[in-house]
Short mmCIF file of N, CA and C in Angstrom, two decimals:
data_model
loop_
_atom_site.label_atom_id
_atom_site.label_comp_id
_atom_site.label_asym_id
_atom_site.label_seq_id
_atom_site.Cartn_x
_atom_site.Cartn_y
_atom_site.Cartn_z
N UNK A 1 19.53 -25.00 18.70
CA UNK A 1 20.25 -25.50 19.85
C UNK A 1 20.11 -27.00 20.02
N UNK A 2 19.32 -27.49 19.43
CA UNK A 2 19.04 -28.69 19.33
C UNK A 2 18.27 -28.95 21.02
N UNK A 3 18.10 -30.94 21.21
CA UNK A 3 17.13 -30.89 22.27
C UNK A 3 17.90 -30.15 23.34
N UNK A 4 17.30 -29.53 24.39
CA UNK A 4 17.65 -29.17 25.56
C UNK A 4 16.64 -30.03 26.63
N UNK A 5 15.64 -30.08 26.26
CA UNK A 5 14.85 -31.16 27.45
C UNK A 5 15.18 -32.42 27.79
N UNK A 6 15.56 -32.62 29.34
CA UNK A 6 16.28 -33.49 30.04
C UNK A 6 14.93 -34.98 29.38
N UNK A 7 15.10 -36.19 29.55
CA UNK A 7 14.10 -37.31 29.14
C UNK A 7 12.91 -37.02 30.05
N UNK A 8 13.35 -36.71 30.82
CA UNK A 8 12.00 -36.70 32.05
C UNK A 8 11.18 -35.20 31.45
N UNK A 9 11.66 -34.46 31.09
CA UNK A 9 11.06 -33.23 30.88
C UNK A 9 11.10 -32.44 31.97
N UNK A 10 12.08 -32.29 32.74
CA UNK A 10 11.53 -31.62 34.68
C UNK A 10 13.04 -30.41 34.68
N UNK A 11 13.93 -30.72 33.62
CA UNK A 11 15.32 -29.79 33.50
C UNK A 11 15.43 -29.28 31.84
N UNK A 12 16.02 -28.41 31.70
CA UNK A 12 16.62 -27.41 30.67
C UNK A 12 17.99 -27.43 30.66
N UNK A 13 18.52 -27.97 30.00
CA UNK A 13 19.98 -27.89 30.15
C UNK A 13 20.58 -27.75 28.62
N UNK A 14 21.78 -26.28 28.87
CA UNK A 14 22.09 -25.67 27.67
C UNK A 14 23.54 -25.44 27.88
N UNK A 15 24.55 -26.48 26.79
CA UNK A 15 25.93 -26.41 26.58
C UNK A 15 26.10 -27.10 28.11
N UNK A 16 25.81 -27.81 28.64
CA UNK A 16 25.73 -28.49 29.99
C UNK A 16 25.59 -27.60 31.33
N UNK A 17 25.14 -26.66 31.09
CA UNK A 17 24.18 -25.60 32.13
C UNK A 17 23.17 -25.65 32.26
N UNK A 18 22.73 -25.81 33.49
CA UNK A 18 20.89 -26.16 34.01
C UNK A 18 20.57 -24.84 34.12
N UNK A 19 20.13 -24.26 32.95
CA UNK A 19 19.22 -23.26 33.06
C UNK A 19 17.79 -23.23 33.26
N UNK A 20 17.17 -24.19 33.87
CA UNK A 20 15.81 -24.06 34.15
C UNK A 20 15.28 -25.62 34.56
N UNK A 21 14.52 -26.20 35.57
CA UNK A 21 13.77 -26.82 36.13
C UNK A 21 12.22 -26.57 36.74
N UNK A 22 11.56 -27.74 36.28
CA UNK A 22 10.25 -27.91 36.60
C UNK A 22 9.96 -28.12 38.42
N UNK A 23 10.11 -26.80 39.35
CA UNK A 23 10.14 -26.49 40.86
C UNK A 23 8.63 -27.87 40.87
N UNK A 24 8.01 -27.64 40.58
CA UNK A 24 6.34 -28.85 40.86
C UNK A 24 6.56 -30.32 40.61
N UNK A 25 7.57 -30.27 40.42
CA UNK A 25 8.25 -31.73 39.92
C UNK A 25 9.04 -32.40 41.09
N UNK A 26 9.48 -31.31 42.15
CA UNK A 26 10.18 -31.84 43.01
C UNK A 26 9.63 -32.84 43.63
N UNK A 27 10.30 -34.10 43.95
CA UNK A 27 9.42 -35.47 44.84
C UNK A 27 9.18 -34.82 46.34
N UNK A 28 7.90 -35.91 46.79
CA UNK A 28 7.69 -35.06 48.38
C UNK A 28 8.25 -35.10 49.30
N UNK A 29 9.87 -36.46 49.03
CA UNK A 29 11.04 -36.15 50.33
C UNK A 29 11.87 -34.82 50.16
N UNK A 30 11.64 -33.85 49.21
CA UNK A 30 12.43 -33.05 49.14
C UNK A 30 13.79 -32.73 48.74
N UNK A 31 13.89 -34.50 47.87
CA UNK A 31 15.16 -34.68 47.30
C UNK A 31 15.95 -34.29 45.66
N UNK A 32 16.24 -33.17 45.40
CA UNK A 32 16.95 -32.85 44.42
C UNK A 32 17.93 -33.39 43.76
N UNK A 33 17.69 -34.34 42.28
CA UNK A 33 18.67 -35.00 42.07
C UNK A 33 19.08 -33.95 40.44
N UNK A 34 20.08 -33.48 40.78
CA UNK A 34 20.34 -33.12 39.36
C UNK A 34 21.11 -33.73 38.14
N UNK A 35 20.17 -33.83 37.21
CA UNK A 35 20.90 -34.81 36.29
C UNK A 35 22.05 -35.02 35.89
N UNK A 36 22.63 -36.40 35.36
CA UNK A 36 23.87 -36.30 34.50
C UNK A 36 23.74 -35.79 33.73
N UNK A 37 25.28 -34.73 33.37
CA UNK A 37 25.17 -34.22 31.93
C UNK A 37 25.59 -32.57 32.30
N UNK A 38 24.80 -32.56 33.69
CA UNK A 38 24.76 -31.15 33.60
C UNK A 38 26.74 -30.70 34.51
N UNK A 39 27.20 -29.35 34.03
CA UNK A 39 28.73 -28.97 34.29
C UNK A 39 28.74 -28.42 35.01
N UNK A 40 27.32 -27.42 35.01
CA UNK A 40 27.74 -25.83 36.11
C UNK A 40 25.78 -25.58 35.96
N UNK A 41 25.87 -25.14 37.52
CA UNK A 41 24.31 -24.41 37.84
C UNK A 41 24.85 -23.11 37.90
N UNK A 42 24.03 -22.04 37.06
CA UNK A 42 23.98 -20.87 37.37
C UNK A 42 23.97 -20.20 38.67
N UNK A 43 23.95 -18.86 38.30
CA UNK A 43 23.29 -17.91 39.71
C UNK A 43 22.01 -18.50 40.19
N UNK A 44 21.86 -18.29 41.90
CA UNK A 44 20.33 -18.47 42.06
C UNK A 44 19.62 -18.90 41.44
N UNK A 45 19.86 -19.97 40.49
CA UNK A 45 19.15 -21.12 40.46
C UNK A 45 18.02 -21.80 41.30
N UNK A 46 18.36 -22.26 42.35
CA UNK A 46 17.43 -22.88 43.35
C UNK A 46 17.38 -21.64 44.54
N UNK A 47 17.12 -20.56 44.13
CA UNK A 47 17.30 -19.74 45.23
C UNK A 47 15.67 -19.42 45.91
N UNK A 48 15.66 -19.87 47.52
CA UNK A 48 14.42 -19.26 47.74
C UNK A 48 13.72 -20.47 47.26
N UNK A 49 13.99 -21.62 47.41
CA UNK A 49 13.30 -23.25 47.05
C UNK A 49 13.06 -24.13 48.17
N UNK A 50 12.10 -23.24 49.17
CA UNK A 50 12.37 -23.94 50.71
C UNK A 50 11.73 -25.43 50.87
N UNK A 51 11.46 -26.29 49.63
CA UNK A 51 10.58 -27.38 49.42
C UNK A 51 12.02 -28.18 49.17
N UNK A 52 13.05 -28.30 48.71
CA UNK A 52 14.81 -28.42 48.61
C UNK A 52 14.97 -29.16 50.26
N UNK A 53 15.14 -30.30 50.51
CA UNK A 53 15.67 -31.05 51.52
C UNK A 53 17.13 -31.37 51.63
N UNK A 54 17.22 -32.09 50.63
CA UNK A 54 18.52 -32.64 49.87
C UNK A 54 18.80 -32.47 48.29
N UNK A 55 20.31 -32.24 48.32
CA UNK A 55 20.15 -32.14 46.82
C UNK A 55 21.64 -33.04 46.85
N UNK A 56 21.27 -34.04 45.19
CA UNK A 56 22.53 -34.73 44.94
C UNK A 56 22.91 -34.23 43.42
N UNK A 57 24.16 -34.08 44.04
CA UNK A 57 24.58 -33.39 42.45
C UNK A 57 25.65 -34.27 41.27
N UNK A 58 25.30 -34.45 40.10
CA UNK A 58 26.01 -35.40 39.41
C UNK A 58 27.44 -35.55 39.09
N UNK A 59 28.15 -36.22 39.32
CA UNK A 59 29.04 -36.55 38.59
C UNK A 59 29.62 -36.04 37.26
N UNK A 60 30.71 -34.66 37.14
CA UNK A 60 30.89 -34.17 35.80
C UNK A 60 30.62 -33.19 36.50
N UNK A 61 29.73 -32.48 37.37
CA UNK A 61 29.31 -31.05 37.31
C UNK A 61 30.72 -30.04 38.15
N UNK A 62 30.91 -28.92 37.34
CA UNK A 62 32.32 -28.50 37.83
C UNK A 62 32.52 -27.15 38.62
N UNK A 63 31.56 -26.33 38.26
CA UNK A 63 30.75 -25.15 39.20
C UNK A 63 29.12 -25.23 39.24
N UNK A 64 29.64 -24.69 40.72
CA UNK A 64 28.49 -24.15 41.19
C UNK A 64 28.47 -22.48 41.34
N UNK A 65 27.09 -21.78 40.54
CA UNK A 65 27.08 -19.99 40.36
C UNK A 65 27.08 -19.63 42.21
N UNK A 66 27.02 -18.58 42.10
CA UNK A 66 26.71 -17.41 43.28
C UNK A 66 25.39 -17.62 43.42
N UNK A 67 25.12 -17.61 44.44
CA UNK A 67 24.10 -17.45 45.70
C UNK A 67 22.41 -19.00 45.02
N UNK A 68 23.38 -19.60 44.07
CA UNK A 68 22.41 -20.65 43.69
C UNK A 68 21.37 -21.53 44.52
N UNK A 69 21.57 -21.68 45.88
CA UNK A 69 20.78 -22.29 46.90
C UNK A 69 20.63 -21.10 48.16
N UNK A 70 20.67 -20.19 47.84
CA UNK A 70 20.56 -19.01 49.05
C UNK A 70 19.12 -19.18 49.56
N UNK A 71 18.97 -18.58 50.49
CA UNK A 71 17.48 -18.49 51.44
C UNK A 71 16.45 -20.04 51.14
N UNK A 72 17.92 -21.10 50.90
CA UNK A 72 16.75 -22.46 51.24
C UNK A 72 16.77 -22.89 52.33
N UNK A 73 15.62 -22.52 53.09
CA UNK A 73 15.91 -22.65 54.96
C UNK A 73 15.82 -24.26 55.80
N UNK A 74 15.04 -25.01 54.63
CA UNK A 74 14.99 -26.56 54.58
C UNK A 74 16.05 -27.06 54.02
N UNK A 75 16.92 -26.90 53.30
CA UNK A 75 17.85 -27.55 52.80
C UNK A 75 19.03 -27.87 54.17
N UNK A 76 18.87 -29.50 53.98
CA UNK A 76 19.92 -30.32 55.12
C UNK A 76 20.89 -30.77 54.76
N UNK A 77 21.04 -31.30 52.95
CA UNK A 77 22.65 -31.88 53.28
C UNK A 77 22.75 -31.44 51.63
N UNK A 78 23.84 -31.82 51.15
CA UNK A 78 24.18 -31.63 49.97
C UNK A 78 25.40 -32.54 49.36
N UNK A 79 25.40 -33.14 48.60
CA UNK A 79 26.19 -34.46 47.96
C UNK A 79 27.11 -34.06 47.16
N UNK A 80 27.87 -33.90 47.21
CA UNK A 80 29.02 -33.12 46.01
C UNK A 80 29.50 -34.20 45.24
N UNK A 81 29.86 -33.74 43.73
CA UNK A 81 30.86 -35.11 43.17
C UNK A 81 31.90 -34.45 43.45
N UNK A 82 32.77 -35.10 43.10
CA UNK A 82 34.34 -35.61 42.45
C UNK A 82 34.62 -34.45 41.83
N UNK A 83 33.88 -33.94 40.73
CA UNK A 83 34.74 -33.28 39.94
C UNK A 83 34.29 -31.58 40.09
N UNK A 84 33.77 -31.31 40.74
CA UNK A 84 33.73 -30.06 41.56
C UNK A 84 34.90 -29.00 41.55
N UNK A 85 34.91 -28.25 41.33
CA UNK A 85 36.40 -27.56 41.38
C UNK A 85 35.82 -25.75 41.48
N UNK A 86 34.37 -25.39 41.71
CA UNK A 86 34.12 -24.05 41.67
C UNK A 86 33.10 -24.09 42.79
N UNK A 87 32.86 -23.60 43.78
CA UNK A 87 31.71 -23.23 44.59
C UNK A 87 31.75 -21.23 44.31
N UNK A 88 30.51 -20.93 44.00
CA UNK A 88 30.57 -19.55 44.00
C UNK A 88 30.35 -19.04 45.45
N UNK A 89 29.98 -17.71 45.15
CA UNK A 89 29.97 -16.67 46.84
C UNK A 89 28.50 -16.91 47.03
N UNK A 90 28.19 -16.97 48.64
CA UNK A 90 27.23 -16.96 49.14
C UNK A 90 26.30 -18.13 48.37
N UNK A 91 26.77 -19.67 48.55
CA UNK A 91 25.92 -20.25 47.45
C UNK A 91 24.71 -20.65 48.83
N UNK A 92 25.49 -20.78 50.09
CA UNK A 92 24.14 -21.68 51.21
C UNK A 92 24.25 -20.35 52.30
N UNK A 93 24.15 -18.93 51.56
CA UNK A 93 23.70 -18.03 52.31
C UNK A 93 22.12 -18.29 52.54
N UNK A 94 22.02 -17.95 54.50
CA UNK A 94 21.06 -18.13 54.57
C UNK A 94 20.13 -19.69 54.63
N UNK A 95 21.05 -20.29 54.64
CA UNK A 95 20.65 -22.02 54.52
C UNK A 95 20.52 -22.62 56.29
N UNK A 96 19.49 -21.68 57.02
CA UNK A 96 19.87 -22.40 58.53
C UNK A 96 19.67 -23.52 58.82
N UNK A 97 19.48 -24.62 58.18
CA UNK A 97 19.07 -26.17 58.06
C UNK A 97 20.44 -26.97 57.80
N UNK A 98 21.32 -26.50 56.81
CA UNK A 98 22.35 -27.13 56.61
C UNK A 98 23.29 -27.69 57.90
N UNK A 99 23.15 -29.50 57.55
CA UNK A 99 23.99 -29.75 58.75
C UNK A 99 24.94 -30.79 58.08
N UNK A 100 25.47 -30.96 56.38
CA UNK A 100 26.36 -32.05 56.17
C UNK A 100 26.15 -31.90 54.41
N UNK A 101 27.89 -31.95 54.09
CA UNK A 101 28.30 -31.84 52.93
C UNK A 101 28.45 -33.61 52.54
N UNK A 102 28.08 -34.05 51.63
CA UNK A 102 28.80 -35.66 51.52
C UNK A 102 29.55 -35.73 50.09
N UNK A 103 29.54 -37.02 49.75
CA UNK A 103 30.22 -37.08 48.62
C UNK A 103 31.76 -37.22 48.34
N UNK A 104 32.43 -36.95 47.21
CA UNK A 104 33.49 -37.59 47.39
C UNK A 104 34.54 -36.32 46.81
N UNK A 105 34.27 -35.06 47.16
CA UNK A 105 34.59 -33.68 46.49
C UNK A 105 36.04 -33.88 47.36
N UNK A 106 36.82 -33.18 47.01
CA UNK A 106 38.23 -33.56 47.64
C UNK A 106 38.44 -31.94 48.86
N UNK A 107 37.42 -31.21 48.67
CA UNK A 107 37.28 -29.69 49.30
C UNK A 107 36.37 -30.07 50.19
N UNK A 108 35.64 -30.93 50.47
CA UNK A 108 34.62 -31.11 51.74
C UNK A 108 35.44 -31.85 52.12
N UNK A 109 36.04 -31.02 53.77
CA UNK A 109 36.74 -31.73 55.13
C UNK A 109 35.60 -31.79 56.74
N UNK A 110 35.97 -33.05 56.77
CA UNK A 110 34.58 -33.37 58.04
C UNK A 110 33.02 -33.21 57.89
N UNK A 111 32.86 -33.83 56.44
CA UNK A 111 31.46 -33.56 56.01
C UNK A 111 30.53 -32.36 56.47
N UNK A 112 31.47 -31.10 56.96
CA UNK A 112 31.30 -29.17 57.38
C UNK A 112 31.13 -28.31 56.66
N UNK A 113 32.89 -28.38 56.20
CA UNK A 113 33.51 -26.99 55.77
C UNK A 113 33.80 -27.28 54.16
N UNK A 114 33.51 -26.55 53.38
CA UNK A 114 34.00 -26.38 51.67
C UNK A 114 35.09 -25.30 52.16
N UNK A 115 35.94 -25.93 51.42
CA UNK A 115 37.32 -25.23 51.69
C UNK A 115 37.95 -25.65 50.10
N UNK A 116 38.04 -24.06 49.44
CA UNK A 116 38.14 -24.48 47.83
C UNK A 116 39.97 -24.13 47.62
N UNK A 117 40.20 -24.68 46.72
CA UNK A 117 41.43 -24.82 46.07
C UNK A 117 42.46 -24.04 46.59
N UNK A 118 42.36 -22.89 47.31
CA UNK A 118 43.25 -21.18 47.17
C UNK A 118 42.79 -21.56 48.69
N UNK A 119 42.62 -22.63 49.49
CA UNK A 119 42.59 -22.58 50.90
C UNK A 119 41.21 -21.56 51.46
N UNK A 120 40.75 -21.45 51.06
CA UNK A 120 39.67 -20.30 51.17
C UNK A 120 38.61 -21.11 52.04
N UNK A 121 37.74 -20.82 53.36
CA UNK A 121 36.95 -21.63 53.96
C UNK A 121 35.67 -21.15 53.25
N UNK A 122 34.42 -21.53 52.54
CA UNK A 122 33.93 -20.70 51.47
C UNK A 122 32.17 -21.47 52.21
N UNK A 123 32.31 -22.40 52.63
CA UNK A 123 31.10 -22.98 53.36
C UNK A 123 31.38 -23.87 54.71
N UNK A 124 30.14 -23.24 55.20
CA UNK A 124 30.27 -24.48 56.57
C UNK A 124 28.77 -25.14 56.99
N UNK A 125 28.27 -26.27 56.82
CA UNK A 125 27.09 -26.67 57.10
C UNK A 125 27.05 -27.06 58.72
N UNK A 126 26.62 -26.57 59.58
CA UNK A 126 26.96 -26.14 60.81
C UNK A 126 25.75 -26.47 62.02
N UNK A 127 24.53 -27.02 61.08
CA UNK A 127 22.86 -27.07 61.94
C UNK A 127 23.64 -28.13 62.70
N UNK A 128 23.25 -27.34 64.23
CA UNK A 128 23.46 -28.49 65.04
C UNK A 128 24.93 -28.69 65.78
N UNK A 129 25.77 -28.18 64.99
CA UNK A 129 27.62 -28.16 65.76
C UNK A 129 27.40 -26.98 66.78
N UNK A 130 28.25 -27.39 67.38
CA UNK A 130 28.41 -26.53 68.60
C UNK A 130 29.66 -26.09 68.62
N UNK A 131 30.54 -26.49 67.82
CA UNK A 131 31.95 -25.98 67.80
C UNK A 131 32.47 -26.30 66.45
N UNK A 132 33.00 -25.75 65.83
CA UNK A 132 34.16 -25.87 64.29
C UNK A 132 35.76 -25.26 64.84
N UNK A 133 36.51 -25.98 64.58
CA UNK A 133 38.00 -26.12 64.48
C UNK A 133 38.02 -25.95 63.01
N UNK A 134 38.65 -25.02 62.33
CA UNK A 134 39.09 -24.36 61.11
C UNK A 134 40.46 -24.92 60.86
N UNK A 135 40.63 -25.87 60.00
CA UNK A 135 41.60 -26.28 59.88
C UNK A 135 43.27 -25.51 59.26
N UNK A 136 44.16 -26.38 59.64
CA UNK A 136 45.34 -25.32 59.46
C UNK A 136 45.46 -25.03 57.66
N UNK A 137 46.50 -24.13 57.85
CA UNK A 137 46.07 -23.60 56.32
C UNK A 137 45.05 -22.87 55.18
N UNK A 138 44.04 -23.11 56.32
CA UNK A 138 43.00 -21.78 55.78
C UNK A 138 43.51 -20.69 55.80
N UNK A 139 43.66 -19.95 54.78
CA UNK A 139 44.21 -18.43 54.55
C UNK A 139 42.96 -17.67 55.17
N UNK A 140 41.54 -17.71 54.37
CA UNK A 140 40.74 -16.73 54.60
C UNK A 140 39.39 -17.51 54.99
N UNK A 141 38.52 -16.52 55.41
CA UNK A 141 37.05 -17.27 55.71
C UNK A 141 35.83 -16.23 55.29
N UNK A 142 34.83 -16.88 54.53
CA UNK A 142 33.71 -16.14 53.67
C UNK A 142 32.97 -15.67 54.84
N UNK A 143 32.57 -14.67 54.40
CA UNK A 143 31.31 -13.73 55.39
C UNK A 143 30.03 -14.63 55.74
N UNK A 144 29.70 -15.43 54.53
CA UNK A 144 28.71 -16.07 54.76
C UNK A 144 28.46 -17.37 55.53
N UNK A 145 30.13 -17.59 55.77
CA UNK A 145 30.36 -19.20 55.68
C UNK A 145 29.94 -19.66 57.42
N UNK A 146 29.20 -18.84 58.69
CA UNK A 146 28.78 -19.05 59.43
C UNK A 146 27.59 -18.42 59.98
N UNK A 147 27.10 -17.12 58.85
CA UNK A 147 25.97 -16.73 58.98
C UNK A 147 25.08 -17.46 59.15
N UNK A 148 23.74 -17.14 60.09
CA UNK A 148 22.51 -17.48 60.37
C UNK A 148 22.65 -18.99 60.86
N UNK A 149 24.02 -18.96 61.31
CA UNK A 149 24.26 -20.48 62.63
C UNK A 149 24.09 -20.10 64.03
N UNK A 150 22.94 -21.33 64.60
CA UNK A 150 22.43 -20.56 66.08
C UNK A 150 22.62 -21.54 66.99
N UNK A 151 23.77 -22.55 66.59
CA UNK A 151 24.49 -23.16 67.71
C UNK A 151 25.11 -23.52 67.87
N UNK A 152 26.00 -23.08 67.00
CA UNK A 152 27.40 -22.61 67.40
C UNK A 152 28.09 -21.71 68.16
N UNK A 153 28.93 -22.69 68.99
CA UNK A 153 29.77 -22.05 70.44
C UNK A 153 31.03 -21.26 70.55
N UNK A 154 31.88 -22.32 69.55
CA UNK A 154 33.30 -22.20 69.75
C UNK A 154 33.51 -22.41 68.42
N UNK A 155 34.33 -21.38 68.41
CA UNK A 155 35.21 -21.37 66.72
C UNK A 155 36.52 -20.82 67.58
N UNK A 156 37.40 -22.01 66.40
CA UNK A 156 38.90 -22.18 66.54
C UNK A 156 39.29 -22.05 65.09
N UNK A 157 40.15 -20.64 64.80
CA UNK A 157 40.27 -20.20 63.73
C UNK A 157 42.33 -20.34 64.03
N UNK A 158 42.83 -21.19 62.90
CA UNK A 158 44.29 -21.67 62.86
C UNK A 158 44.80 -19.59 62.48
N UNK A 159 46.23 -20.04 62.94
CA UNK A 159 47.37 -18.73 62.54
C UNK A 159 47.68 -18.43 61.46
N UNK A 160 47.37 -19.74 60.52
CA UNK A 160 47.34 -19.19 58.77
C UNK A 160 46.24 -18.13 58.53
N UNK A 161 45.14 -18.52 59.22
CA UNK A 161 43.91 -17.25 58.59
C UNK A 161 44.35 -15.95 58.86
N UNK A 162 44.34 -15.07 57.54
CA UNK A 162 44.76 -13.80 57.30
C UNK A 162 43.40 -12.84 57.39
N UNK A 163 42.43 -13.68 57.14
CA UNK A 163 40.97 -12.75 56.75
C UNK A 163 39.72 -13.79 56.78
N UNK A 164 39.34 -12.74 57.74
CA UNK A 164 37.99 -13.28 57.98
C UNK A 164 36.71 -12.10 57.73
N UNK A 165 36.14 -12.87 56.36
CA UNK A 165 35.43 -11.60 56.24
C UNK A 165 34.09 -11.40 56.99
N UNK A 166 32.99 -10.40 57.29
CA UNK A 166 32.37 -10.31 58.13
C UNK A 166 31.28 -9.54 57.03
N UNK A 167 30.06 -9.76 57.38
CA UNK A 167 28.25 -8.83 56.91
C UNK A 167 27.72 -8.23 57.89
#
């Protein structure tokens, strides 16, 4: 397979998939930078990584797996690139810390809601809102995408939404 160890030695990355990181390596602000190079994080990857504050994700990377940051209850913001084009299901299930998407992803509206390609509302980073307005044209909304939010008031869901799924 030739090298797979990132220079630092702290990532595994195979055909540009981060299949494995050094968790004891994380710095003590809690900031996750995942290297250039890498395309797509697997499943649950960082799942259950409540030491995860922030994570910035590189430039080039094009999915993100299913439930890859689930039950990180510290995790506060998350940096998306540009070239983003996959969020899987349930990736910030369980994330009650999340309060802000950044970056320059063309699917993060109001540094909130991931709202992927097919109009789909698929995340909402929500610590702390007291109200979300669902913008028009959302067809559907993920089960997960307001779970374990505990202050939030008011949801304003537009006449395009056909489905709102529920756990």
């Amino acid at each position: 397979y030739g090298k797979c160890a990132t220079a630092d030695e702290k990532f595994l990355v195979l055909d540009g998939e981060l299949i494995a990181y050094a968790a004891a390596s994380l710095p003590k602000d809690g900031t996750l930078v995942v290297p250039n190079g890498v395309k797509s994080l697997p499943q649950q990857l960082f799942r259950a990584q409540t030491k995860i504050k922030d994570v910035i994700l590189p430039e080039g990377l094009v999915t993100i797996g299913d439930r890859c940051f689930t039950y990180n209850e510290n995790l506060e913001t998350v940096t998306f690139p540009a070239s983003l084009k996959t969020l899987g299901d349930y990736v910030f299930e369980m994330c009650s810390a999340l309060r802000e998407f950044k970056g320059d992803c063309k699917y993060v509206k109001d540094g909130r809601m991931y709202i992927d390609p097919d109009n789909r509302l698929i995340a909402f980073a929500g610590y702390g809102a007291a109200e979300c307005v669902v913008p028009d044209g959302v067809i559907s909304i993920s089960g997960d995408a307001f779970r374990n939010n505990k202050t939030l008031r008011s949801l304003t869901i537009p006449r395009s939404c056909e489905t709102f799924y529920t756990n």
